[in-house]
Every structure is written in C-alpha cells, then in structure tokens.
Coordinates of C-alpha atoms in Angstrom, one line a residue:
X1 CA 94.1 80.4 113.5
X2 CA 95.4 83.6 112.1
X3 CA 93.1 83.5 108.9
X4 CA 89.3 83.1 109.1
X5 CA 87.3 82.3 106.0
X6 CA 84.2 84.0 105.2
X7 CA 83.2 81.9 102.3
X8 CA 85.6 79.8 100.5
X9 CA 89.2 78.4 101.0
X10 CA 92.3 79.6 99.6
X11 CA 93.8 77.3 96.8
X12 CA 95.4 80.0 94.7
X13 CA 99.1 79.9 93.1
X14 CA 100.4 83.3 94.0
X15 CA 100.0 85.8 97.0
X16 CA 100.6 89.7 96.9
X17 CA 101.0 91.4 100.1
X18 CA 102.0 95.1 100.7
X19 CA 104.6 96.1 103.2
X20 CA 103.5 99.0 105.4
X21 CA 106.0 101.5 104.5
X22 CA 106.9 105.0 103.1
X23 CA 103.9 106.5 101.2
X24 CA 101.8 103.4 101.4
X25 CA 102.8 102.5 98.0
X26 CA 102.3 99.0 98.6
X27 CA 98.9 99.3 100.0
X28 CA 97.9 101.6 96.8
X29 CA 99.3 99.3 94.4
X30 CA 97.3 96.2 95.8
X31 CA 94.1 98.4 95.7
X32 CA 94.6 98.8 92.1
X33 CA 94.8 95.1 91.7
X34 CA 91.9 94.3 93.7
X35 CA 89.7 96.9 92.3
X36 CA 90.7 96.3 88.7
X37 CA 90.2 92.5 88.9
X38 CA 87.3 92.6 91.0
X39 CA 88.4 90.3 93.5
X40 CA 86.1 88.4 95.9
X41 CA 87.0 88.9 99.8
X42 CA 87.1 85.5 101.4
X43 CA 88.4 86.0 104.7
X44 CA 90.3 88.1 107.1
X45 CA 93.6 87.7 108.8
X46 CA 93.3 87.8 112.7
X47 CA 95.9 89.3 114.5
X48 CA 96.7 91.8 117.6
X49 CA 99.8 93.1 115.9
X50 CA 97.6 95.4 113.8
X51 CA 96.2 98.8 115.2
X52 CA 92.7 97.7 115.6
X53 CA 90.1 99.7 113.3
X54 CA 87.5 99.2 110.9
X55 CA 85.6 101.1 107.9
X56 CA 83.3 101.2 105.1
X57 CA 83.7 99.1 101.9
X58 CA 87.1 100.7 100.0
X59 CA 86.1 99.2 96.7
X60 CA 82.2 100.0 96.7
X61 CA 80.9 100.1 93.3
X62 CA 77.1 101.1 94.2
X63 CA 75.3 102.4 97.1
X64 CA 74.2 98.9 98.4
X65 CA 77.6 97.6 99.2
X66 CA 79.0 100.9 100.6
X67 CA 78.4 100.1 104.2
X68 CA 80.0 96.6 104.4
X69 CA 82.1 96.7 107.0
X70 CA 85.8 95.8 106.4
X71 CA 88.7 95.1 109.0
X72 CA 92.6 96.2 109.0
X73 CA 93.7 92.8 107.2
X74 CA 91.7 91.1 104.7
X75 CA 92.2 88.2 101.9
X76 CA 90.7 88.8 98.6
X77 CA 91.2 86.2 95.5
X78 CA 90.7 86.0 91.8
X79 CA 90.0 82.0 91.3
X80 CA 90.8 82.4 87.4
X81 CA 94.2 83.9 87.9
X82 CA 95.2 81.6 90.8
X83 CA 95.9 84.6 92.6
X84 CA 95.3 85.7 96.4
X85 CA 96.0 89.3 98.0
X86 CA 96.4 90.3 101.6
X87 CA 95.4 93.6 102.1
X88 CA 96.8 95.5 105.1
X89 CA 95.2 99.1 106.0
X90 CA 96.3 99.5 109.6
X91 CA 100.0 99.9 110.9
X92 CA 101.7 97.3 112.7
X93 CA 102.5 97.9 116.5
X94 CA 106.0 98.7 116.7
X95 CA 106.6 96.1 119.5
X96 CA 104.7 93.6 117.6
X97 CA 106.5 93.7 114.4
X98 CA 108.6 90.2 115.0
X99 CA 105.6 88.8 115.9
X100 CA 103.6 89.8 112.8
X101 CA 106.0 88.7 110.6
X102 CA 106.0 85.2 112.2
X103 CA 102.3 84.9 112.1
X104 CA 102.5 85.9 108.4
X105 CA 105.4 83.5 107.5
X106 CA 103.4 80.8 109.5
X107 CA 100.1 81.5 107.5
X108 CA 102.1 81.5 103.8
X109 CA 103.7 78.0 104.8
X110 CA 100.4 76.7 105.8
X111 CA 98.5 77.8 102.5
X112 CA 100.9 76.5 100.2
X113 CA 101.4 79.2 97.7
X114 CA 104.0 78.5 95.2
X115 CA 105.2 82.1 95.3
X116 CA 104.6 85.3 97.6
X117 CA 105.2 88.8 96.2
X118 CA 105.5 91.8 98.7
X119 CA 105.1 95.2 97.4
X120 CA 107.0 97.7 99.2
X121 CA 108.5 101.1 98.9
X122 CA 112.0 102.6 100.7
X123 CA 113.1 106.3 101.4
X124 CA 114.5 107.9 98.2
X125 CA 116.6 110.4 100.0
X126 CA 118.8 107.7 101.6
X127 CA 119.8 105.9 98.4
X128 CA 123.5 105.7 97.9
X129 CA 125.5 106.4 94.7
X130 CA 124.7 103.3 92.8
X131 CA 121.2 103.3 93.7
X132 CA 120.7 106.9 92.3
X133 CA 121.5 105.5 88.8
X134 CA 118.6 104.1 86.3
X135 CA 115.1 103.1 87.4
X136 CA 114.1 103.6 91.0
X137 CA 112.5 100.0 91.2
X138 CA 114.3 97.0 92.7
X139 CA 113.5 93.5 93.6
X140 CA 115.0 91.1 96.3
X141 CA 114.2 86.8 95.8
X142 CA 114.8 84.1 98.1
X143 CA 116.9 81.2 96.8
X144 CA 114.2 79.0 97.0
X145 CA 112.0 81.1 94.4
X146 CA 115.1 82.0 92.3
X147 CA 115.5 78.4 91.3
X148 CA 112.0 78.6 89.5
X149 CA 112.0 82.2 88.4
X150 CA 115.5 83.1 87.2
X151 CA 114.9 82.8 83.7
X152 CA 111.6 85.1 83.9
X153 CA 114.0 87.4 85.9
X154 CA 116.6 87.4 83.5
X155 CA 114.2 88.1 80.5
X156 CA 112.9 91.0 82.7
X157 CA 116.1 92.7 83.0
X158 CA 115.2 94.0 86.6
X159 CA 117.5 95.4 89.0
X160 CA 118.4 93.6 92.3
X161 CA 118.3 95.7 95.2
X162 CA 121.8 96.7 95.9
X163 CA 123.7 96.0 99.3
X164 CA 125.0 98.9 101.2
X165 CA 128.7 99.1 102.9
X166 CA 128.4 98.2 106.6
X167 CA 130.3 101.4 107.5
X168 CA 129.6 104.2 104.4
X169 CA 132.7 106.2 103.5
X170 CA 135.2 103.9 105.3
X171 CA 136.9 101.1 103.3
X172 CA 137.2 97.8 105.3
X173 CA 137.6 94.8 103.0
X174 CA 136.5 92.5 106.0
X175 CA 133.0 94.1 106.3
X176 CA 130.4 92.5 104.1
X177 CA 127.6 94.7 102.6
X178 CA 124.5 94.4 104.2
X179 CA 121.0 94.8 103.0
X180 CA 119.3 98.2 104.1
X181 CA 115.7 99.2 103.2
X182 CA 115.1 102.5 105.1
X183 CA 111.3 103.1 105.6
X184 CA 110.4 99.7 104.4
X185 CA 108.7 98.6 107.3
X186 CA 108.8 94.7 107.6
X187 CA 110.3 94.2 104.4
X188 CA 114.0 93.5 105.4
X189 CA 112.7 91.2 108.2
X190 CA 110.2 89.3 106.1
X191 CA 112.6 88.8 103.6
X192 CA 115.3 87.3 105.9
X193 CA 112.8 85.4 107.7
X194 CA 111.5 83.8 104.2
X195 CA 115.1 83.1 103.3
X196 CA 115.8 81.0 106.8
X197 CA 112.6 79.2 106.3
X198 CA 113.1 78.3 102.8
X199 CA 110.1 80.5 101.5
X200 CA 109.5 81.2 98.0
X201 CA 109.2 84.9 98.3
X202 CA 110.0 87.8 96.1
X203 CA 110.1 91.9 97.0
X204 CA 109.2 94.4 94.5
X205 CA 110.1 97.8 96.0
X206 CA 110.3 101.7 94.7
X207 CA 112.4 104.6 95.9
X208 CA 110.1 107.3 96.9
X209 CA 109.2 110.1 99.1
X210 CA 105.9 110.9 101.3
X211 CA 103.4 113.1 99.3
X212 CA 100.9 112.3 96.5
X213 CA 102.1 108.5 95.9
X214 CA 99.6 107.5 93.4
X215 CA 101.9 107.6 90.5
X216 CA 104.3 105.5 92.6
X217 CA 101.4 103.1 93.1
X218 CA 100.9 102.9 89.1
X219 CA 104.8 102.6 88.6
X220 CA 104.7 99.7 91.1
X221 CA 101.5 97.8 89.9
X222 CA 103.0 98.1 86.3
X223 CA 106.4 96.5 87.4
X224 CA 104.4 93.6 88.8
X225 CA 102.3 93.3 86.1
X226 CA 105.5 92.9 83.9
X227 CA 106.0 89.5 85.7
X228 CA 102.6 88.2 86.5
X229 CA 100.6 89.3 83.6
X230 CA 97.6 90.1 85.4
X231 CA 96.1 92.5 82.5
X232 CA 96.6 91.8 79.0
X233 CA 99.4 94.5 77.5
X234 CA 97.3 96.2 74.7
X235 CA 94.5 96.9 77.0
X236 CA 96.6 97.5 80.1
X237 CA 94.2 99.9 82.2
X238 CA 94.0 99.7 86.2
X239 CA 90.8 100.9 87.8
X240 CA 90.9 103.3 90.5
X241 CA 88.8 102.3 93.6
X242 CA 86.2 104.6 94.9
X243 CA 88.0 105.0 98.5
X244 CA 90.7 107.1 96.3
X245 CA 88.6 110.0 96.3
X246 CA 88.9 110.5 100.3
X247 CA 92.7 109.8 100.0
X248 CA 93.6 113.2 101.0
X249 CA 90.8 114.0 103.0
X250 CA 87.3 115.5 102.2
X251 CA 88.6 118.8 101.6
X252 CA 88.4 122.0 103.3
X253 CA 85.0 122.5 105.6
X254 CA 83.1 125.6 103.8
X255 CA 82.0 126.5 107.5
X256 CA 85.6 127.8 107.9
X257 CA 85.0 130.8 105.6

C-alpha cells in the first residue's frame, strides 16, 4: 500500500496537499498549518517517486523530540477539525511524475476524503495581461466539488485561474484557451486527473518568484483559512515551525574569516 499507518487510521473529511512548485510556497503553507494546529503524525506515504531523504523533526518543540526521524512524505491529522495533511518535502523524480500522480489519486479515493485542497504556486513572470490584474491568488475546482462548494466560492469572491490562448498573440477562433501553470510541478496534471476521476479537488495557487517566499506562504495559508476556517478570525496567528530557522542555511561559517 502507498500509505503506511504509524498509529491510527485516517477518518478525516478534508485533505491538504502541497505541490512541489516555485518557491516551495505550498510546503511552507502546510508547515504553518501543521505547526499551528499541533497536528499528529499518523503515517507516511510510501513511494519510490520522490528523491529518498530523511531528517530530524521539522516541528520540534523541545529537545526531546528533535531527533525523531522524518521521511519525504508524511501524513498528519487534526481529529477535531476532521483535517488531514500530506506534507511532501522532497522533489518528485522527473520521470515518475505521472506515476506519482496516479498513486496520489488512488490513495485519495481509497481514503474517502470528501474534498482535497492542493496548495501550489506559479511563476509570476509568465502571467499574461489578464493575470496581472488584481490579486495574485487563483483557484481551480473540479466539477464534482463545484456542486457542493459553489455557494461558498461565490461568497468568497475568489478569482478562477484564467485559461491562456493556445497560441499567444495569434487570433484563432478555433483554438480553445488552455490551462497553463508554469512552475507548478504536478498541479495541472493532478487537477486534470482529478477531473477525469470525478475527484472532489480544489487548487489554491499564488503567482510568485523564487526568493524569500515566507510572505507568500502566509498569504496562501490565510487564503485557505478564509475557506476552511482553521483558525478563528479575531485571533488568527500562525505558528512558525522551528525548522524555519534554517530555511536559508545556518549562516556564514566564522572560520572563513
């Protein structure tokens, strides 16, 4: 099986998944969710499609749990919120991207989540004219989820991801606009697969550039919170995980001087 349980089975209503995309904004946003809600690690996603790696506990709160071993793809839950998170910490092998999407869709269907939310990002410099207007946040939603979430999305007044001309600069009435998410990793493929499999899935993404993407992560997780209400509005404050202190390395070695 793709999913291996550590302690308890998943019985949650909603799943959050980051896409390995530009700026790692999705992973950083998921870090904030896991850390703030103090979610419990209940298992890991076993696959050979990710670069194998391991490390210390990224959400350590004291010295005792710092040395816990963690893997590239792990499952966390918050039972009281009926929320599950699959955090992905390693790049997907380029030749196994399609296989990873298939494994992910298969696991989501087998787990019976009522909705899945993919947190992603896209290159800001590749936006067309219409995407330069207004907020840098966009969403996509599959037909099966739209039937149950249309009213909520209308109330939020979010902007749907625009389709781009098949041939930019060329007027062709017969060419249908296409979905394009440059820098989004598996986002487009996972959305397309979910539509084909009648999977209730939404994509929340943000146009950004590589660099210090911490502000982008806060913007994306606040956008998610507007929909899922993970934190109460008056006291909304996200907890930064301890691993973020090494987000840009450990500094310049003093021995150099």
